[in-house]
mmCIF file of C-alpha atoms in Angstrom:
data_model
loop_
_atom_site.group_PDB
_atom_site.id
_atom_site.type_symbol
_atom_site.label_atom_id
_atom_site.label_comp_id
_atom_site.label_asym_id
_atom_site.label_seq_id
_atom_site.Cartn_x
_atom_site.Cartn_y
_atom_site.Cartn_z
ATOM 1 C CA MET G 242 -93.307 -2.304 66.980
ATOM 2 C CA LYS G 243 -95.889 -1.082 64.479
ATOM 3 C CA VAL G 244 -99.635 -1.463 64.862
ATOM 4 C CA PHE G 245 -101.965 -1.463 61.871
ATOM 5 C CA TYR G 246 -105.603 -2.101 61.301
ATOM 6 C CA ARG G 247 -107.744 -1.892 58.250
ATOM 7 C CA SER G 248 -111.341 -0.909 57.729
ATOM 8 C CA HIS G 249 -113.099 -1.260 54.431
ATOM 9 C CA HIS G 250 -115.560 0.821 52.435
ATOM 10 C CA SER G 251 -116.833 0.694 48.876
ATOM 11 C CA ASP G 252 -115.628 2.935 46.086
ATOM 12 C CA ALA G 253 -117.839 4.373 43.348
ATOM 13 C CA GLN G 254 -117.750 1.089 41.447
ATOM 14 C CA GLY G 255 -118.722 -0.921 44.508
ATOM 15 C CA SER G 256 -115.356 -2.618 45.028
ATOM 16 C CA SER G 257 -113.813 -2.936 48.441
ATOM 17 C CA VAL G 258 -111.038 -0.402 49.178
ATOM 18 C CA ALA G 259 -108.770 -0.551 52.221
ATOM 19 C CA SER G 260 -108.496 2.650 54.284
ATOM 20 C CA PRO G 261 -104.997 3.879 55.207
ATOM 21 C CA ALA G 262 -103.713 2.341 58.412
ATOM 22 C CA PRO G 263 -103.755 4.920 61.251
ATOM 23 C CA LYS G 264 -100.866 5.673 63.568
ATOM 24 C CA ALA G 265 -100.497 3.722 66.761
ATOM 25 C CA SER G 266 -102.403 5.308 69.633
ATOM 26 C CA LEU G 267 -99.328 5.299 71.873
ATOM 27 C CA PRO G 268 -96.137 7.295 71.170
ATOM 28 C CA GLY G 269 -93.160 5.342 69.911
ATOM 29 C CA PRO G 270 -89.728 5.866 68.368
ATOM 30 C CA ASP G 271 -91.228 5.919 64.872
ATOM 31 C CA ASP G 272 -93.475 8.952 65.428
ATOM 32 C CA VAL G 273 -91.648 11.074 68.015
ATOM 33 C CA LEU G 274 -89.338 13.808 66.737
ATOM 34 C CA ARG G 275 -86.276 14.460 68.906
ATOM 35 C CA ARG G 276 -84.156 17.584 68.560
ATOM 36 C CA GLU G 277 -81.500 19.170 70.777
ATOM 37 C CA LEU G 278 -81.417 22.975 70.611
ATOM 38 C CA PRO G 279 -78.148 24.985 70.647
ATOM 39 C CA ASN G 280 -78.816 25.950 74.291
ATOM 40 C CA GLY G 281 -78.912 22.292 75.336
ATOM 41 C CA ILE G 282 -82.697 21.922 75.644
ATOM 42 C CA THR G 283 -83.956 18.570 74.370
ATOM 43 C CA VAL G 284 -87.293 18.750 72.557
ATOM 44 C CA LEU G 285 -89.545 15.747 71.920
ATOM 45 C CA ALA G 286 -92.557 16.331 69.663
ATOM 46 C CA ARG G 287 -95.393 14.142 68.380
ATOM 47 C CA GLU G 288 -98.201 15.132 66.039
ATOM 48 C CA ASN G 289 -101.771 14.205 66.850
ATOM 49 C CA TRP G 290 -104.265 15.492 64.303
ATOM 50 C CA SER G 291 -107.318 14.492 66.344
ATOM 51 C CA ALA G 292 -107.366 17.915 68.067
ATOM 52 C CA PRO G 293 -106.258 21.411 66.895
ATOM 53 C CA SER G 294 -104.383 22.103 70.137
ATOM 54 C CA VAL G 295 -100.775 21.996 71.270
ATOM 55 C CA VAL G 296 -99.706 20.714 74.691
ATOM 56 C CA VAL G 297 -96.217 21.540 75.959
ATOM 57 C CA GLU G 298 -94.734 19.854 79.022
ATOM 58 C CA GLY G 299 -91.223 20.225 80.368
ATOM 59 C CA TYR G 300 -89.065 20.461 83.428
ATOM 60 C CA LEU G 301 -86.063 22.261 84.882
ATOM 61 C CA LEU G 302 -83.434 20.291 86.795
ATOM 62 C CA ALA G 303 -84.041 22.039 90.117
ATOM 63 C CA GLY G 304 -86.458 21.059 92.844
ATOM 64 C CA ASN G 305 -87.100 20.354 96.489
ATOM 65 C CA LEU G 306 -83.783 18.516 96.933
ATOM 66 C CA ASP G 307 -81.847 21.616 95.830
ATOM 67 C CA GLU G 308 -83.262 24.028 98.390
ATOM 68 C CA PRO G 309 -81.127 25.020 101.421
ATOM 69 C CA ALA G 310 -81.821 23.017 104.574
ATOM 70 C CA ASP G 311 -82.608 26.196 106.528
ATOM 71 C CA LEU G 312 -85.410 27.196 104.150
ATOM 72 C CA PRO G 313 -87.709 24.173 103.795
ATOM 73 C CA GLY G 314 -90.477 24.754 101.268
ATOM 74 C CA LEU G 315 -88.406 27.254 99.259
ATOM 75 C CA ALA G 316 -88.819 25.396 95.960
ATOM 76 C CA SER G 317 -92.605 25.223 96.090
ATOM 77 C CA PHE G 318 -92.816 28.826 97.326
ATOM 78 C CA VAL G 319 -90.761 30.053 94.357
ATOM 79 C CA VAL G 320 -92.806 27.964 91.920
ATOM 80 C CA GLY G 321 -95.946 29.534 93.364
ATOM 81 C CA MET G 322 -94.524 32.971 92.540
ATOM 82 C CA LEU G 323 -93.526 32.287 88.918
ATOM 83 C CA SER G 324 -97.006 33.029 87.582
ATOM 84 C CA ARG G 325 -97.564 36.140 89.722
ATOM 85 C CA GLY G 326 -96.066 38.646 87.326
ATOM 86 C CA THR G 327 -92.898 39.381 85.373
ATOM 87 C CA VAL G 328 -90.720 42.424 84.833
ATOM 88 C CA ARG G 329 -92.791 43.104 81.700
ATOM 89 C CA HIS G 330 -96.332 42.074 82.559
ATOM 90 C CA THR G 331 -98.427 42.088 85.709
ATOM 91 C CA PHE G 332 -100.289 39.068 87.043
ATOM 92 C CA ALA G 333 -103.573 40.563 85.782
ATOM 93 C CA GLU G 334 -102.203 41.236 82.293
ATOM 94 C CA ILE G 335 -100.883 37.689 81.939
ATOM 95 C CA ASN G 336 -104.157 36.189 83.147
ATOM 96 C CA GLU G 337 -106.190 38.364 80.779
ATOM 97 C CA THR G 338 -104.095 37.264 77.802
ATOM 98 C CA VAL G 339 -104.080 33.573 78.668
ATOM 99 C CA GLU G 340 -107.780 33.403 79.512
ATOM 100 C CA GLY G 341 -108.667 35.408 76.411
ATOM 101 C CA LEU G 342 -107.003 32.724 74.314
ATOM 102 C CA GLY G 343 -108.681 29.909 76.208
ATOM 103 C CA ALA G 344 -105.179 28.648 77.021
ATOM 104 C CA SER G 345 -103.403 27.583 80.207
ATOM 105 C CA ILE G 346 -99.911 27.882 81.699
ATOM 106 C CA GLY G 347 -98.909 26.017 84.833
ATOM 107 C CA PHE G 348 -95.929 25.265 87.057
ATOM 108 C CA GLY G 349 -95.342 22.559 89.639
ATOM 109 C CA PRO G 350 -92.681 21.719 92.246
ATOM 110 C CA ASP G 351 -91.239 18.234 92.642
ATOM 111 C CA ARG G 352 -88.405 16.488 94.459
ATOM 112 C CA HIS G 353 -85.886 16.605 91.633
ATOM 113 C CA VAL G 354 -87.399 19.001 89.091
ATOM 114 C CA THR G 355 -89.664 21.971 88.527
ATOM 115 C CA THR G 356 -92.302 21.233 85.923
ATOM 116 C CA PHE G 357 -94.103 23.543 83.523
ATOM 117 C CA SER G 358 -96.889 23.028 81.018
ATOM 118 C CA THR G 359 -99.045 24.893 78.530
ATOM 119 C CA LYS G 360 -102.088 24.096 76.441
ATOM 120 C CA SER G 361 -103.376 26.259 73.623
ATOM 121 C CA LEU G 362 -104.718 26.275 70.104
ATOM 122 C CA ALA G 363 -102.020 25.833 67.485
ATOM 123 C CA GLU G 364 -102.390 29.400 66.211
ATOM 124 C CA ASP G 365 -101.795 30.790 69.728
ATOM 125 C CA LEU G 366 -98.677 28.738 70.465
ATOM 126 C CA ASP G 367 -96.166 31.550 69.861
ATOM 127 C CA THR G 368 -97.970 33.911 72.240
ATOM 128 C CA VAL G 369 -98.257 31.269 74.964
ATOM 129 C CA LEU G 370 -94.611 30.190 74.638
ATOM 130 C CA ASP G 371 -93.479 33.817 74.871
ATOM 131 C CA LEU G 372 -95.396 34.207 78.135
ATOM 132 C CA LEU G 373 -94.067 30.903 79.475
ATOM 133 C CA ALA G 374 -90.482 31.919 78.709
ATOM 134 C CA GLU G 375 -91.052 35.296 80.324
ATOM 135 C CA GLU G 376 -92.439 33.763 83.525
ATOM 136 C CA LEU G 377 -89.538 31.323 83.751
ATOM 137 C CA ARG G 378 -86.783 33.785 82.905
ATOM 138 C CA MET G 379 -88.016 37.126 84.241
ATOM 139 C CA PRO G 380 -90.269 36.655 87.292
ATOM 140 C CA ALA G 381 -90.729 39.902 89.217
ATOM 141 C CA PHE G 382 -91.652 38.522 92.678
ATOM 142 C CA PRO G 383 -94.057 41.451 93.300
ATOM 143 C CA ALA G 384 -94.336 42.273 96.998
ATOM 144 C CA GLU G 385 -98.145 42.115 97.195
ATOM 145 C CA TYR G 386 -98.205 38.588 95.793
ATOM 146 C CA ILE G 387 -95.356 37.476 98.014
ATOM 147 C CA GLU G 388 -97.618 38.295 100.942
ATOM 148 C CA ARG G 389 -100.600 36.562 99.333
ATOM 149 C CA VAL G 390 -98.663 33.383 98.544
ATOM 150 C CA ARG G 391 -97.197 33.499 102.043
ATOM 151 C CA GLY G 392 -100.701 33.676 103.528
ATOM 152 C CA MET G 393 -101.893 30.800 101.346
ATOM 153 C CA ARG G 394 -98.866 28.743 102.384
ATOM 154 C CA LEU G 395 -99.387 29.328 106.092
ATOM 155 C CA THR G 396 -103.086 28.467 105.730
ATOM 156 C CA ALA G 397 -102.196 25.224 103.951
ATOM 157 C CA LEU G 398 -99.720 24.360 106.707
ATOM 158 C CA ALA G 399 -102.367 24.968 109.367
ATOM 159 C CA GLU G 400 -104.909 22.839 107.501
ATOM 160 C CA ARG G 401 -102.388 20.034 107.124
ATOM 161 C CA GLU G 402 -102.011 19.792 110.883
ATOM 162 C CA ASN G 403 -105.585 18.454 110.977
ATOM 163 C CA ASP G 404 -105.132 15.994 108.094
ATOM 164 C CA THR G 405 -104.209 12.595 109.501
ATOM 165 C CA ARG G 406 -103.121 11.168 106.173
ATOM 166 C CA GLN G 407 -100.771 14.034 105.373
ATOM 167 C CA MET G 408 -99.264 14.083 108.843
ATOM 168 C CA ALA G 409 -98.727 10.310 108.751
ATOM 169 C CA GLY G 410 -96.995 10.615 105.392
ATOM 170 C CA ARG G 411 -94.777 13.378 106.709
ATOM 171 C CA ALA G 412 -93.843 11.341 109.792
ATOM 172 C CA TYR G 413 -93.090 8.282 107.654
ATOM 173 C CA ARG G 414 -90.758 10.257 105.393
ATOM 174 C CA GLU G 415 -88.916 11.753 108.354
ATOM 175 C CA LEU G 416 -88.464 8.318 109.929
ATOM 176 C CA MET G 417 -87.399 6.746 106.654
ATOM 177 C CA TYR G 418 -84.890 9.379 105.501
ATOM 178 C CA GLY G 419 -83.973 11.276 108.656
ATOM 179 C CA LYS G 420 -81.698 14.232 107.861
ATOM 180 C CA HIS G 421 -81.322 13.219 104.212
ATOM 181 C CA PRO G 422 -82.791 15.746 101.741
ATOM 182 C CA LEU G 423 -85.388 13.160 100.695
ATOM 183 C CA GLY G 424 -86.841 13.552 104.166
ATOM 184 C CA ARG G 425 -87.710 17.178 103.528
ATOM 185 C CA ASP G 426 -91.304 18.251 103.355
ATOM 186 C CA MET G 427 -92.355 19.706 99.995
ATOM 187 C CA LEU G 428 -94.658 22.254 101.609
ATOM 188 C CA GLY G 429 -92.133 23.213 104.262
ATOM 189 C CA SER G 430 -92.574 23.956 107.919
ATOM 190 C CA GLY G 431 -93.494 27.621 107.745
ATOM 191 C CA VAL G 432 -89.896 28.853 107.700
ATOM 192 C CA ALA G 433 -89.854 29.774 104.007
ATOM 193 C CA GLY G 434 -93.435 30.997 104.042
ATOM 194 C CA GLY G 435 -92.850 32.952 107.234
ATOM 195 C CA HIS G 436 -89.896 34.954 105.932
ATOM 196 C CA PRO G 437 -90.738 35.958 102.345
ATOM 197 C CA ALA G 438 -88.133 38.718 102.163
ATOM 198 C CA ARG G 439 -85.417 36.255 103.123
ATOM 199 C CA VAL G 440 -86.691 33.749 100.571
ATOM 200 C CA VAL G 441 -86.716 36.217 97.698
ATOM 201 C CA ASP G 442 -83.304 37.578 98.675
ATOM 202 C CA ARG G 443 -81.880 34.038 98.626
ATOM 203 C CA VAL G 444 -83.429 33.297 95.240
ATOM 204 C CA LEU G 445 -82.303 36.553 93.645
ATOM 205 C CA ARG G 446 -78.758 36.211 94.936
ATOM 206 C CA ALA G 447 -78.640 32.712 93.455
ATOM 207 C CA VAL G 448 -79.772 33.683 89.957
ATOM 208 C CA LEU G 449 -78.879 37.370 89.526
ATOM 209 C CA PRO G 450 -75.591 39.288 89.398
ATOM 210 C CA PRO G 451 -75.130 41.830 92.218
ATOM 211 C CA ALA G 452 -76.870 45.031 91.178
ATOM 212 C CA GLY G 453 -79.817 47.262 91.932
ATOM 213 C CA HIS G 454 -83.434 46.159 91.978
ATOM 214 C CA GLY G 455 -84.520 47.793 88.727
ATOM 215 C CA ASP G 456 -83.891 45.724 85.590
ATOM 216 C CA ARG G 457 -83.153 42.374 87.217
ATOM 217 C CA GLY G 458 -84.932 40.213 84.662
ATOM 218 C CA ARG G 459 -83.101 41.661 81.660
ATOM 219 C CA ARG G 460 -79.705 41.506 83.407
ATOM 220 C CA ARG G 461 -80.290 37.889 84.403
ATOM 221 C CA VAL G 462 -81.166 36.799 80.873
ATOM 222 C CA GLU G 463 -78.477 38.779 79.083
ATOM 223 C CA GLY G 464 -75.884 37.751 81.684
ATOM 224 C CA ARG G 465 -76.546 34.130 80.729
ATOM 225 C CA GLY G 466 -76.128 34.743 77.035
ATOM 226 C CA GLY G 467 -79.800 34.984 76.135
ATOM 227 C CA SER G 468 -82.220 37.740 75.359
ATOM 228 C CA PRO G 469 -85.588 38.515 76.891
ATOM 229 C CA PRO G 470 -88.529 36.972 75.047
ATOM 230 C CA GLY G 471 -90.130 39.144 72.377
#
């Protein structure tokens, strides 16, 4: 379906001239570019010239349903650590760069996927995408932020105990799904947050080859046929 409208103005001779019909306000198959990269990533892009910014949204096919039953809340805990520093840049360095550009980078846990997003000016896109790739591919899981995220998680769990709506929703899901993974609580029960060393060990063993602690990010990327972001 195509949507057109016309507005009119007068030219120098006073005759009526039709303005070009604008694009439809909603995305459609006629104005969305679809490309599949050699690594299997599918990219959908749409131009919108009303603002000089670029918004990137995507997801990884791993989420709450993929976490081990004995570590509830693992997915959201790991997502909370992705932006806390990489093997190349500290949390403070990343924040300084992103805030200096007036940009944003975010991550979010979900049942089936892990989402990520960025927003920046067009001229800063390369810098922001490099940082996004680095946070996704080479997170460092620094010990001090593991403890901070753990404390935030345990505080959130304690606050939830006094929230009737959240507790009712949790009880409903448990009754509805029972032992099925869909019955799991996204925030967890304190097990993942209470044992950060165990959580990180489980994550690293899942994504890294056995080796020492030192250059884990580079080994992980190169071991999967890639190269660390520039």
